[in-house]
mmCIF file of C-alpha atoms in Angstrom:
data_model
loop_
_atom_site.group_PDB
_atom_site.id
_atom_site.type_symbol
_atom_site.label_atom_id
_atom_site.label_comp_id
_atom_site.label_asym_id
_atom_site.label_seq_id
_atom_site.Cartn_x
_atom_site.Cartn_y
_atom_site.Cartn_z
ATOM 1 C CA MET A 1 -24.485 14.804 -15.475
ATOM 2 C CA MET A 2 -21.172 13.235 -15.715
ATOM 3 C CA GLU A 3 -21.437 9.380 -15.686
ATOM 4 C CA GLY A 4 -19.087 7.723 -13.138
ATOM 5 C CA VAL A 5 -17.925 11.101 -11.929
ATOM 6 C CA GLU A 6 -18.133 12.249 -8.229
ATOM 7 C CA GLN A 7 -17.078 15.458 -6.861
ATOM 8 C CA ARG A 8 -15.125 15.055 -3.412
ATOM 9 C CA GLY A 9 -13.978 18.638 -2.885
ATOM 10 C CA PRO A 10 -13.684 22.068 -4.489
ATOM 11 C CA ARG A 11 -10.945 20.525 -6.910
ATOM 12 C CA LEU A 12 -11.224 16.847 -6.209
ATOM 13 C CA TRP A 13 -13.147 14.189 -8.298
ATOM 14 C CA ARG A 14 -13.532 10.516 -7.887
ATOM 15 C CA LEU A 15 -13.861 8.620 -11.156
ATOM 16 C CA THR A 16 -15.731 5.306 -10.620
ATOM 17 C CA GLY A 17 -17.004 4.757 -14.127
ATOM 18 C CA HIS A 18 -15.135 2.737 -16.870
ATOM 19 C CA ALA A 19 -15.570 5.493 -19.404
ATOM 20 C CA ALA A 20 -14.331 8.221 -17.356
ATOM 21 C CA CYS A 21 -11.356 6.466 -15.990
ATOM 22 C CA ALA A 22 -10.467 5.542 -19.535
ATOM 23 C CA ALA A 23 -10.796 9.047 -20.577
ATOM 24 C CA ALA A 24 -8.524 10.378 -17.813
ATOM 25 C CA LEU A 25 -5.927 7.970 -17.940
ATOM 26 C CA GLY A 26 -5.826 7.924 -21.805
ATOM 27 C CA ASP A 27 -5.574 11.566 -22.321
ATOM 28 C CA GLY A 28 -2.224 12.723 -23.529
ATOM 29 C CA GLU A 29 -2.876 16.498 -23.484
ATOM 30 C CA ALA A 30 -4.999 17.607 -20.628
ATOM 31 C CA VAL A 31 -3.839 15.162 -17.976
ATOM 32 C CA ARG A 32 -0.490 14.708 -16.121
ATOM 33 C CA LYS A 33 0.811 12.823 -13.235
ATOM 34 C CA LEU A 34 2.600 16.012 -11.655
ATOM 35 C CA PRO A 35 5.163 13.654 -9.860
ATOM 36 C CA GLU A 36 6.863 16.602 -8.107
ATOM 37 C CA ARG A 37 3.708 16.857 -5.703
ATOM 38 C CA ALA A 38 4.137 13.150 -4.593
ATOM 39 C CA LEU A 39 7.788 13.346 -4.443
ATOM 40 C CA ALA A 40 7.772 16.741 -2.191
ATOM 41 C CA ALA A 41 5.905 14.616 0.356
ATOM 42 C CA MET A 42 8.857 11.963 0.544
ATOM 43 C CA ALA A 43 11.813 12.446 3.003
ATOM 44 C CA PRO A 44 15.087 12.612 1.314
ATOM 45 C CA GLY A 45 16.647 9.170 1.154
ATOM 46 C CA PRO A 46 17.058 5.927 -1.094
ATOM 47 C CA PHE A 47 13.268 5.594 -1.314
ATOM 48 C CA ARG A 48 12.738 9.050 -2.858
ATOM 49 C CA GLU A 49 15.828 8.813 -4.830
ATOM 50 C CA HIS A 50 14.502 5.688 -6.364
ATOM 51 C CA ASN A 51 10.949 6.945 -7.193
ATOM 52 C CA ALA A 52 12.409 10.118 -8.769
ATOM 53 C CA HIS A 53 14.292 8.154 -11.207
ATOM 54 C CA THR A 54 11.628 5.656 -12.306
ATOM 55 C CA MET A 55 9.202 6.165 -15.092
ATOM 56 C CA THR A 56 6.118 5.970 -13.008
ATOM 57 C CA PHE A 57 7.114 9.305 -11.344
ATOM 58 C CA MET A 58 7.770 11.017 -14.759
ATOM 59 C CA ASP A 59 5.602 13.139 -16.917
ATOM 60 C CA PRO A 60 6.924 13.856 -20.703
ATOM 61 C CA PRO A 61 9.201 14.193 -22.152
ATOM 62 C CA HIS A 62 11.316 12.400 -19.483
ATOM 63 C CA HIS A 63 8.703 9.485 -19.275
ATOM 64 C CA GLY A 64 8.781 8.804 -23.144
ATOM 65 C CA ARG A 65 12.608 8.520 -23.031
ATOM 66 C CA VAL A 66 12.935 6.165 -20.231
ATOM 67 C CA ARG A 67 9.934 4.041 -21.472
ATOM 68 C CA ARG A 68 11.370 3.917 -24.880
ATOM 69 C CA ALA A 69 14.758 2.356 -23.418
ATOM 70 C CA LEU A 70 12.747 -0.267 -21.637
ATOM 71 C CA ALA A 71 10.176 -0.978 -24.165
ATOM 72 C CA ALA A 72 12.382 -2.789 -26.673
ATOM 73 C CA HIS A 73 12.830 -5.726 -23.949
ATOM 74 C CA PHE A 74 8.984 -6.194 -23.709
ATOM 75 C CA THR A 75 8.027 -6.631 -27.404
ATOM 76 C CA PRO A 76 5.994 -9.648 -28.541
ATOM 77 C CA ARG A 77 9.270 -11.080 -29.796
ATOM 78 C CA ALA A 78 10.884 -10.978 -26.472
ATOM 79 C CA LEU A 79 7.697 -12.202 -24.877
ATOM 80 C CA ALA A 80 7.627 -15.234 -26.929
ATOM 81 C CA ALA A 81 11.308 -15.781 -26.258
ATOM 82 C CA LEU A 82 10.352 -16.106 -22.621
ATOM 83 C CA GLN A 83 7.487 -18.629 -22.786
ATOM 84 C CA PRO A 84 9.554 -21.640 -22.636
ATOM 85 C CA LEU A 85 11.084 -20.074 -19.304
ATOM 86 C CA ILE A 86 7.559 -19.525 -17.903
ATOM 87 C CA VAL A 87 6.608 -23.065 -18.824
ATOM 88 C CA GLU A 88 9.609 -24.688 -17.415
ATOM 89 C CA THR A 89 9.578 -22.618 -14.220
ATOM 90 C CA ALA A 90 5.766 -23.145 -13.747
ATOM 91 C CA THR A 91 6.154 -26.942 -14.216
ATOM 92 C CA GLY A 92 9.150 -27.277 -11.862
ATOM 93 C CA LEU A 93 6.993 -25.320 -9.067
ATOM 94 C CA ALA A 94 3.937 -27.204 -9.681
ATOM 95 C CA LEU A 95 5.644 -30.456 -9.356
ATOM 96 C CA GLY A 96 7.580 -29.469 -6.272
ATOM 97 C CA LEU A 97 4.254 -28.432 -4.865
ATOM 98 C CA ALA A 98 2.639 -31.691 -5.584
ATOM 99 C CA ARG A 99 5.329 -33.420 -3.460
ATOM 100 C CA ARG A 100 4.219 -31.744 -0.503
ATOM 101 C CA ARG A 101 0.996 -32.271 1.540
ATOM 102 C CA ARG A 102 0.511 -28.603 2.761
ATOM 103 C CA ALA A 103 2.158 -25.429 1.466
ATOM 104 C CA ASP A 104 1.796 -21.506 1.430
ATOM 105 C CA PHE A 105 0.986 -21.002 -2.149
ATOM 106 C CA ILE A 106 2.631 -17.559 -2.056
ATOM 107 C CA ALA A 107 6.029 -18.924 -1.204
ATOM 108 C CA ALA A 108 5.815 -22.054 -2.976
ATOM 109 C CA PHE A 109 4.240 -20.798 -6.372
ATOM 110 C CA ALA A 110 2.552 -17.298 -6.816
ATOM 111 C CA ALA A 111 5.582 -15.075 -5.873
ATOM 112 C CA THR A 112 8.422 -17.238 -6.996
ATOM 113 C CA LEU A 113 7.270 -17.742 -10.425
ATOM 114 C CA PRO A 114 7.291 -14.151 -11.501
ATOM 115 C CA ILE A 115 10.537 -13.419 -9.475
ATOM 116 C CA ARG A 116 12.435 -16.074 -11.322
ATOM 117 C CA VAL A 117 11.133 -14.842 -14.759
ATOM 118 C CA ILE A 118 12.116 -11.303 -14.082
ATOM 119 C CA ALA A 119 15.367 -12.240 -12.579
ATOM 120 C CA ALA A 120 16.164 -13.931 -15.719
ATOM 121 C CA ILE A 121 14.990 -10.823 -17.941
ATOM 122 C CA LEU A 122 17.195 -8.587 -15.763
ATOM 123 C CA GLY A 123 20.280 -10.833 -15.634
ATOM 124 C CA VAL A 124 20.509 -11.524 -12.134
ATOM 125 C CA ALA A 125 20.570 -14.744 -9.859
ATOM 126 C CA PRO A 126 17.063 -15.662 -8.954
ATOM 127 C CA SER A 127 18.287 -16.229 -5.268
ATOM 128 C CA GLY A 128 16.861 -14.965 -2.065
ATOM 129 C CA GLU A 129 13.199 -15.004 -3.133
ATOM 130 C CA ALA A 130 12.050 -14.541 0.557
ATOM 131 C CA ARG A 131 14.235 -11.421 0.981
ATOM 132 C CA LEU A 132 13.159 -9.991 -2.727
ATOM 133 C CA ARG A 133 9.521 -10.388 -1.374
ATOM 134 C CA ARG A 134 10.087 -8.698 1.832
ATOM 135 C CA CYS A 135 11.879 -5.800 0.113
ATOM 136 C CA ALA A 136 8.994 -5.507 -2.397
ATOM 137 C CA ALA A 137 6.332 -5.685 0.322
ATOM 138 C CA ALA A 138 8.337 -2.883 2.299
ATOM 139 C CA VAL A 139 8.565 -0.564 -1.051
ATOM 140 C CA VAL A 140 4.784 -1.237 -1.743
ATOM 141 C CA ALA A 141 3.972 -0.285 1.860
ATOM 142 C CA ALA A 142 6.184 2.983 1.788
ATOM 143 C CA LEU A 143 4.051 4.010 -1.418
ATOM 144 C CA GLU A 144 0.844 3.860 0.419
ATOM 145 C CA PRO A 145 -0.765 7.398 1.278
ATOM 146 C CA ASP A 146 -0.860 6.713 5.067
ATOM 147 C CA ALA A 147 2.746 5.256 5.224
ATOM 148 C CA ASP A 148 4.439 6.499 8.716
ATOM 149 C CA ALA A 149 7.881 7.179 9.443
ATOM 150 C CA ALA A 150 8.507 3.583 10.092
ATOM 151 C CA ALA A 151 7.102 2.320 6.872
ATOM 152 C CA ARG A 152 9.200 5.023 4.663
ATOM 153 C CA ALA A 153 12.578 3.870 6.662
ATOM 154 C CA ALA A 154 11.611 0.513 5.573
ATOM 155 C CA GLY A 155 11.261 1.657 2.167
ATOM 156 C CA ASP A 156 14.650 3.291 2.240
ATOM 157 C CA ALA A 157 16.306 0.115 3.550
ATOM 158 C CA ALA A 158 14.471 -1.945 0.834
ATOM 159 C CA ILE A 159 15.751 0.283 -1.844
ATOM 160 C CA ALA A 160 19.203 -0.011 -0.560
ATOM 161 C CA GLU A 161 19.148 -3.688 -0.060
ATOM 162 C CA LEU A 162 17.663 -4.252 -3.641
ATOM 163 C CA ALA A 163 20.480 -2.030 -5.148
ATOM 164 C CA ALA A 164 23.039 -4.242 -3.425
ATOM 165 C CA PHE A 165 21.241 -7.515 -4.440
ATOM 166 C CA ILE A 166 21.367 -6.351 -8.120
ATOM 167 C CA GLY A 167 24.961 -5.265 -7.959
ATOM 168 C CA ARG A 168 25.997 -8.718 -6.313
ATOM 169 C CA THR A 169 24.193 -11.220 -8.123
ATOM 170 C CA ARG A 170 24.345 -9.784 -11.715
ATOM 171 C CA ARG A 171 25.711 -12.322 -13.839
ATOM 172 C CA ARG A 172 24.706 -11.824 -17.578
ATOM 173 C CA PRO A 173 25.945 -9.161 -20.019
ATOM 174 C CA ASP A 174 22.970 -9.585 -22.186
ATOM 175 C CA GLY A 175 20.566 -9.029 -19.201
ATOM 176 C CA LEU A 176 18.058 -5.982 -19.280
ATOM 177 C CA LEU A 177 20.200 -4.037 -16.616
ATOM 178 C CA ALA A 178 23.353 -4.420 -18.684
ATOM 179 C CA LEU A 179 21.779 -3.418 -21.780
ATOM 180 C CA LEU A 180 20.030 -0.316 -20.080
ATOM 181 C CA GLU A 181 23.519 0.796 -18.689
ATOM 182 C CA ALA A 182 25.108 0.368 -22.122
ATOM 183 C CA SER A 183 22.124 2.725 -23.568
ATOM 184 C CA ASP A 184 22.936 6.353 -24.285
ATOM 185 C CA ALA A 185 19.158 6.905 -23.345
ATOM 186 C CA LEU A 186 19.805 6.517 -19.586
ATOM 187 C CA SER A 187 21.966 7.654 -16.804
ATOM 188 C CA ALA A 188 23.760 4.863 -14.769
ATOM 189 C CA ASP A 189 21.351 5.802 -11.837
ATOM 190 C CA GLU A 190 18.443 5.809 -14.156
ATOM 191 C CA ALA A 191 19.590 2.281 -15.387
ATOM 192 C CA LEU A 192 19.611 0.995 -11.721
ATOM 193 C CA HIS A 193 16.577 2.388 -10.638
ATOM 194 C CA GLN A 194 14.634 0.959 -13.744
ATOM 195 C CA ALA A 195 15.991 -2.392 -12.721
ATOM 196 C CA ILE A 196 14.631 -2.170 -9.182
ATOM 197 C CA PHE A 197 11.449 -0.860 -10.327
ATOM 198 C CA VAL A 198 11.075 -3.873 -12.901
ATOM 199 C CA LEU A 199 12.271 -6.373 -10.267
ATOM 200 C CA ASN A 200 9.530 -5.151 -7.725
ATOM 201 C CA ALA A 201 6.655 -4.543 -10.240
ATOM 202 C CA GLY A 202 7.526 -7.578 -12.235
ATOM 203 C CA HIS A 203 6.469 -9.852 -9.297
ATOM 204 C CA GLU A 204 4.546 -8.131 -6.686
ATOM 205 C CA THR A 205 1.291 -7.432 -8.476
ATOM 206 C CA THR A 206 1.673 -10.785 -10.571
ATOM 207 C CA ALA A 207 1.804 -12.634 -7.530
ATOM 208 C CA PHE A 208 -1.384 -11.208 -6.294
ATOM 209 C CA VAL A 209 -3.227 -11.970 -9.108
ATOM 210 C CA LEU A 210 -1.774 -15.584 -9.424
ATOM 211 C CA ALA A 211 -3.027 -16.259 -5.937
ATOM 212 C CA ARG A 212 -6.390 -14.561 -6.086
ATOM 213 C CA GLY A 213 -6.816 -16.461 -9.728
ATOM 214 C CA ALA A 214 -5.909 -19.826 -7.945
ATOM 215 C CA ALA A 215 -8.495 -19.173 -5.153
ATOM 216 C CA THR A 216 -11.056 -18.222 -7.558
ATOM 217 C CA LEU A 217 -10.560 -21.315 -9.649
ATOM 218 C CA MET A 218 -10.287 -23.815 -6.706
ATOM 219 C CA ALA A 219 -13.912 -22.682 -5.872
ATOM 220 C CA GLU A 220 -15.145 -22.860 -9.667
ATOM 221 C CA PRO A 221 -14.302 -26.580 -10.486
ATOM 222 C CA ASP A 222 -16.717 -26.403 -13.480
ATOM 223 C CA ALA A 223 -15.247 -23.243 -14.914
ATOM 224 C CA ARG A 224 -11.792 -24.828 -14.504
ATOM 225 C CA ALA A 225 -12.985 -27.774 -16.254
ATOM 226 C CA ALA A 226 -14.227 -25.890 -19.173
ATOM 227 C CA LEU A 227 -10.965 -24.110 -19.590
ATOM 228 C CA GLY A 228 -9.455 -27.337 -20.278
ATOM 229 C CA ASP A 229 -5.690 -27.232 -21.333
ATOM 230 C CA ASP A 230 -6.350 -24.494 -24.045
ATOM 231 C CA PRO A 231 -3.885 -21.633 -23.610
ATOM 232 C CA ALA A 232 -6.077 -19.183 -25.481
ATOM 233 C CA ARG A 233 -9.044 -19.883 -23.031
ATOM 234 C CA TRP A 234 -6.688 -19.492 -20.136
ATOM 235 C CA THR A 235 -5.385 -16.197 -21.364
ATOM 236 C CA GLN A 236 -8.762 -14.725 -21.606
ATOM 237 C CA ALA A 237 -9.414 -15.897 -18.183
ATOM 238 C CA ALA A 238 -6.551 -14.253 -17.106
ATOM 239 C CA ASP A 239 -7.885 -10.897 -18.079
ATOM 240 C CA GLU A 240 -11.253 -11.734 -16.302
ATOM 241 C CA LEU A 241 -9.191 -12.398 -13.174
ATOM 242 C CA LEU A 242 -7.332 -9.092 -13.635
ATOM 243 C CA ARG A 243 -10.700 -7.424 -14.075
ATOM 244 C CA LEU A 244 -12.077 -8.930 -10.747
ATOM 245 C CA HIS A 245 -8.863 -8.577 -8.750
ATOM 246 C CA PRO A 246 -6.623 -5.469 -9.574
ATOM 247 C CA PRO A 247 -3.608 -5.150 -7.425
ATOM 248 C CA LEU A 248 -3.428 -1.438 -7.998
ATOM 249 C CA GLN A 249 -6.823 0.029 -6.719
ATOM 250 C CA TRP A 250 -6.702 3.522 -7.739
ATOM 251 C CA LEU A 251 -4.426 6.040 -9.609
ATOM 252 C CA VAL A 252 -4.147 9.890 -9.262
ATOM 253 C CA ARG A 253 -3.969 12.131 -12.282
ATOM 254 C CA HIS A 254 -4.193 15.893 -12.444
ATOM 255 C CA THR A 255 -5.640 17.931 -15.208
ATOM 256 C CA VAL A 256 -3.566 20.782 -16.949
ATOM 257 C CA ALA A 257 -6.543 21.750 -19.303
ATOM 258 C CA PRO A 258 -10.054 21.219 -19.383
ATOM 259 C CA LEU A 259 -10.844 17.396 -19.828
ATOM 260 C CA ALA A 260 -13.762 16.032 -21.874
ATOM 261 C CA MET A 261 -15.730 13.448 -19.651
ATOM 262 C CA PRO A 262 -18.817 11.310 -20.689
ATOM 263 C CA GLY A 263 -21.639 13.988 -20.368
ATOM 264 C CA GLY A 264 -19.439 17.033 -19.349
ATOM 265 C CA GLU A 265 -16.210 18.508 -18.903
ATOM 266 C CA LEU A 266 -13.781 18.559 -15.825
ATOM 267 C CA PRO A 267 -11.740 21.867 -15.351
ATOM 268 C CA ALA A 268 -7.974 22.411 -15.522
ATOM 269 C CA GLY A 269 -6.396 22.312 -12.199
ATOM 270 C CA ALA A 270 -8.500 19.257 -10.887
ATOM 271 C CA THR A 271 -7.171 16.266 -8.984
ATOM 272 C CA LEU A 272 -8.652 12.917 -10.209
ATOM 273 C CA ILE A 273 -8.754 9.709 -8.217
ATOM 274 C CA CYS A 274 -9.120 6.959 -10.860
ATOM 275 C CA ASP A 275 -10.989 3.972 -9.197
ATOM 276 C CA LEU A 276 -9.789 1.124 -10.989
ATOM 277 C CA ALA A 277 -11.553 -1.514 -8.922
ATOM 278 C CA ALA A 278 -14.838 0.305 -9.542
ATOM 279 C CA ALA A 279 -14.359 0.990 -13.037
ATOM 280 C CA ASN A 280 -13.484 -2.940 -13.776
ATOM 281 C CA ARG A 281 -17.017 -3.609 -12.181
ATOM 282 C CA ASP A 282 -19.037 -0.816 -14.103
ATOM 283 C CA ALA A 283 -22.170 -2.662 -15.135
ATOM 284 C CA ARG A 284 -22.547 -0.292 -18.037
ATOM 285 C CA LEU A 285 -19.787 -2.205 -19.617
ATOM 286 C CA PHE A 286 -19.569 -5.643 -17.751
ATOM 287 C CA ALA A 287 -22.634 -7.756 -17.375
ATOM 288 C CA ALA A 288 -23.007 -9.241 -13.908
ATOM 289 C CA PRO A 289 -19.711 -7.597 -13.170
ATOM 290 C CA GLU A 290 -19.243 -9.461 -9.711
ATOM 291 C CA ARG A 291 -19.478 -12.741 -11.358
ATOM 292 C CA PHE A 292 -16.278 -14.526 -12.498
ATOM 293 C CA ASP A 293 -16.898 -15.568 -16.044
ATOM 294 C CA PRO A 294 -13.800 -16.920 -17.655
ATOM 295 C CA PHE A 295 -15.232 -16.692 -21.232
ATOM 296 C CA ARG A 296 -16.279 -12.923 -20.796
ATOM 297 C CA ALA A 297 -15.747 -11.664 -24.230
ATOM 298 C CA ASN A 298 -14.698 -8.000 -23.295
ATOM 299 C CA ALA A 299 -12.657 -8.847 -20.111
ATOM 300 C CA ARG A 300 -9.457 -7.433 -21.567
ATOM 301 C CA GLN A 301 -11.053 -4.054 -21.350
ATOM 302 C CA HIS A 302 -10.393 -3.761 -17.762
ATOM 303 C CA LEU A 303 -8.272 -1.118 -16.436
ATOM 304 C CA SER A 304 -6.075 -3.225 -14.248
ATOM 305 C CA PHE A 305 -2.840 -2.183 -16.301
ATOM 306 C CA ALA A 306 -3.846 1.612 -16.513
ATOM 307 C CA ALA A 307 -4.180 3.058 -20.027
ATOM 308 C CA GLY A 308 -2.721 5.546 -22.204
ATOM 309 C CA ARG A 309 1.019 6.586 -21.977
ATOM 310 C CA HIS A 310 1.467 4.795 -18.418
ATOM 311 C CA THR A 311 -0.108 1.537 -19.491
ATOM 312 C CA CYS A 312 1.967 -1.009 -17.849
ATOM 313 C CA LEU A 313 4.836 -2.131 -19.845
ATOM 314 C CA GLY A 314 4.895 -5.720 -18.430
ATOM 315 C CA ALA A 315 1.187 -6.381 -19.167
ATOM 316 C CA ALA A 316 1.866 -8.980 -21.667
ATOM 317 C CA LEU A 317 4.257 -10.605 -19.497
ATOM 318 C CA ALA A 318 2.075 -10.781 -16.569
ATOM 319 C CA ARG A 319 -0.822 -11.718 -18.548
ATOM 320 C CA ALA A 320 1.344 -14.763 -19.872
ATOM 321 C CA GLU A 321 2.605 -15.655 -16.313
ATOM 322 C CA ILE A 322 -0.925 -15.834 -14.946
ATOM 323 C CA ALA A 323 -2.463 -17.663 -17.835
ATOM 324 C CA THR A 324 0.510 -20.295 -18.128
ATOM 325 C CA GLY A 325 0.988 -20.535 -14.598
ATOM 326 C CA LEU A 326 -2.528 -21.375 -13.635
ATOM 327 C CA ARG A 327 -2.891 -23.717 -16.492
ATOM 328 C CA ILE A 328 0.209 -25.568 -15.550
ATOM 329 C CA LEU A 329 -0.771 -25.576 -11.831
ATOM 330 C CA PHE A 330 -4.135 -27.208 -12.245
ATOM 331 C CA ARG A 331 -2.854 -29.745 -15.030
ATOM 332 C CA HIS A 332 -0.524 -30.949 -12.300
ATOM 333 C CA LEU A 333 -2.510 -30.264 -9.134
ATOM 334 C CA PRO A 334 -6.428 -30.824 -10.082
ATOM 335 C CA ALA A 335 -7.439 -31.455 -6.341
ATOM 336 C CA LEU A 336 -5.581 -28.214 -5.036
ATOM 337 C CA ARG A 337 -7.772 -26.674 -2.288
ATOM 338 C CA PRO A 338 -7.584 -24.109 0.437
ATOM 339 C CA ALA A 339 -6.299 -25.501 3.898
ATOM 340 C CA ALA A 340 -7.253 -22.189 5.531
ATOM 341 C CA PRO A 341 -8.599 -18.804 4.449
ATOM 342 C CA LEU A 342 -6.090 -16.558 2.699
ATOM 343 C CA LEU A 343 -4.512 -13.866 4.398
ATOM 344 C CA LEU A 344 -5.008 -10.457 2.448
ATOM 345 C CA ARG A 345 -3.031 -7.132 2.639
ATOM 346 C CA ARG A 346 -5.481 -4.451 1.827
ATOM 347 C CA GLY A 347 -3.571 -1.104 1.495
ATOM 348 C CA GLY A 348 -5.165 1.956 0.293
ATOM 349 C CA ILE A 349 -3.454 1.608 -3.138
ATOM 350 C CA PHE A 350 -2.262 -1.886 -3.319
ATOM 351 C CA HIS A 351 -3.703 -5.223 -2.441
ATOM 352 C CA GLY A 352 -1.831 -8.319 -1.989
ATOM 353 C CA VAL A 353 -2.030 -11.691 -0.234
ATOM 354 C CA ARG A 354 0.224 -12.515 2.906
ATOM 355 C CA ARG A 355 -0.359 -16.015 3.138
ATOM 356 C CA MET A 356 -2.338 -18.788 1.454
ATOM 357 C CA PRO A 357 -2.231 -22.512 2.947
ATOM 358 C CA VAL A 358 -3.175 -25.013 0.532
ATOM 359 C CA LEU A 359 -3.694 -28.767 0.512
ATOM 360 C CA THR A 360 -2.228 -30.447 -2.742
ATOM 361 C CA GLY A 361 -4.627 -33.394 -2.869
ATOM 362 C CA GLY A 362 -1.824 -35.809 -2.466
ATOM 363 C CA PRO A 363 -2.606 -39.135 -1.287
ATOM 364 C CA ASP A 364 -1.574 -38.278 2.145
ATOM 365 C CA ALA A 365 -3.583 -34.923 2.208
ATOM 366 C CA ALA A 366 -6.851 -36.431 3.336
#
């Protein structure tokens, strides 16, 4: 019997075990995305056109070509150069939050930090954060399996608005967009759509983990105290938060050849639902998987960034934003606490936080 593998139909399997999901996501020969299937279900328009040009909807060889063009801008050296910006931005937002008695943590910190960082990477002005959040939410909603015509139309409008925003606010010749456009590897359309994708993916998912992470740490003062102000400890805690709160709940893959699984084999022609949330809480790998343990030794084995050729290109950046952002947040706001329950957005694929009212703990916040 295959561990963590559930057959749900003649050619449909749900993978809930960590080993099973890792095997499917990490296989480079027997498994493909077959993006044409998903694209065929989308009506013609800006949303479909956008997805057709992004690497998340590509198989080899196009995926490798586009990913290589982007990868040079997400190297450890590039990330190290961004760390001062992350620190400066997080500090400014935390100090601004500290001057307020009550705030929505999403707008005041969780969404704004990654938006400003990714805008700097792209070389566009970090303006209109609320509009960018709204557009990103519309794109995410349009990607859900149950998206209706209104959601898809909103996705079309959001893509058109983001393209106009990027064209209107670009300001640096050394930004990622300008460098992609100058690359021989990508067409002009591909360069623009990678920029839109990076702008969306670079903040929507990170904002969710920053919010859930802050909520978790507000409820765990002892764990927060144990982390102190040690960047390495906060990086480990960031992976534990990613394990517990994956923004992306599941991924679809298709077998084009028999796929070896723990304890068996899946046939060619199978559709696989890789349940990342379940895999991240697999008790065969993670002891007491429902518990938040900021010092969990194997937390980085989570699959929240996927695995294999489609591993999230911005994983290191997201990890740095979560670790640095939360460390600086609680350095300046040790008494931060919830003002009301956070309002979650639970889609079929994506989870998010709509609002998260907080009290800063200032002298007038009793």
